[in-house]
Amino acid sequence: EGKLYFVHLFWGFACQDTITFKDKQLCKFFKTGDHVKVVTGKHEGVTGMVVKVEAHILVVLSDTTKEDVSSVS
């Protein structure tokens, strides 16, 4: 029922904790100001800065055209 992933949390050189989660629990997180590259869809290949985040939709200011493009995160 989904792959399990383990994330080891380190402070200095010692592992302090391990978090286990299923692949369905993992999601991307973007915030305004992040620099991103669109990897699939209509705007594939566009790079730019995130100017707005609404649910799973990002508005990205393109580096090359300086126009806003919307993409699903």
Coordinates of C-alpha atoms in Angstrom, one line a residue:
E1 CA 0.0 0.0 0.0
G2 CA 2.6 2.5 -1.1
K3 CA 6.4 2.8 -0.6
L4 CA 7.8 3.7 2.8
Y5 CA 10.4 6.4 3.0
F6 CA 12.7 7.2 5.9
V7 CA 14.2 10.6 6.7
H8 CA 17.0 10.7 9.2
L9 CA 17.3 14.0 11.1
F10 CA 20.8 15.0 12.1
W11 CA 22.1 17.6 14.5
G12 CA 25.9 17.9 13.9
F13 CA 27.1 14.4 13.1
A14 CA 24.6 12.4 15.3
C15 CA 21.3 11.1 14.0
Q16 CA 18.6 12.5 16.4
D17 CA 15.5 11.0 14.9
T18 CA 14.0 9.1 12.0
I19 CA 10.7 10.0 10.3
T20 CA 8.8 7.3 8.4
F21 CA 6.1 8.2 5.9
K22 CA 4.3 6.7 2.8
D23 CA 4.7 8.1 -0.7
K24 CA 1.1 9.4 -0.7
Q25 CA 2.0 11.6 2.3
L26 CA 4.7 13.4 0.4
C27 CA 4.0 16.7 -1.4
K28 CA 5.9 19.6 -2.9
F29 CA 6.1 22.9 -1.0
F30 CA 6.7 26.2 -2.8
K31 CA 6.8 29.7 -1.5
T32 CA 6.9 33.1 -3.1
G33 CA 10.4 34.0 -4.1
D34 CA 11.5 30.4 -4.9
H35 CA 13.3 29.9 -8.3
V36 CA 11.8 27.0 -10.2
K37 CA 11.8 25.1 -13.5
V38 CA 8.6 23.7 -15.0
V39 CA 9.3 20.1 -15.8
T40 CA 6.1 19.0 -17.5
G41 CA 3.0 20.4 -19.2
K42 CA 2.3 23.4 -21.5
H43 CA 5.1 25.5 -20.0
E44 CA 7.7 22.8 -19.8
G45 CA 11.2 24.2 -19.6
V46 CA 10.2 27.7 -18.3
T47 CA 12.3 28.9 -15.4
G48 CA 11.5 31.8 -13.2
M49 CA 10.5 33.1 -9.8
V50 CA 7.3 32.0 -7.9
V51 CA 5.2 35.2 -7.5
K52 CA 2.0 33.6 -6.2
V53 CA 0.9 30.2 -4.7
E54 CA -2.8 29.2 -4.5
A55 CA -3.4 25.6 -3.4
H56 CA -1.5 23.5 -6.0
I57 CA -1.3 26.3 -8.6
L58 CA 1.9 28.3 -9.0
V59 CA 2.2 31.6 -10.8
V60 CA 5.8 31.9 -12.1
L61 CA 7.4 35.1 -13.6
S62 CA 9.4 33.7 -16.5
D63 CA 13.1 34.6 -16.6
T64 CA 13.2 35.0 -20.3
T65 CA 9.8 36.6 -21.3
K66 CA 9.0 38.4 -18.0
E67 CA 5.4 37.1 -18.4
D68 CA 3.5 35.2 -15.7
V69 CA 2.7 31.6 -16.4
S70 CA 0.6 29.3 -14.3
S71 CA 1.6 25.7 -13.5
V72 CA 0.3 22.9 -11.3
S73 CA 2.8 22.1 -8.5

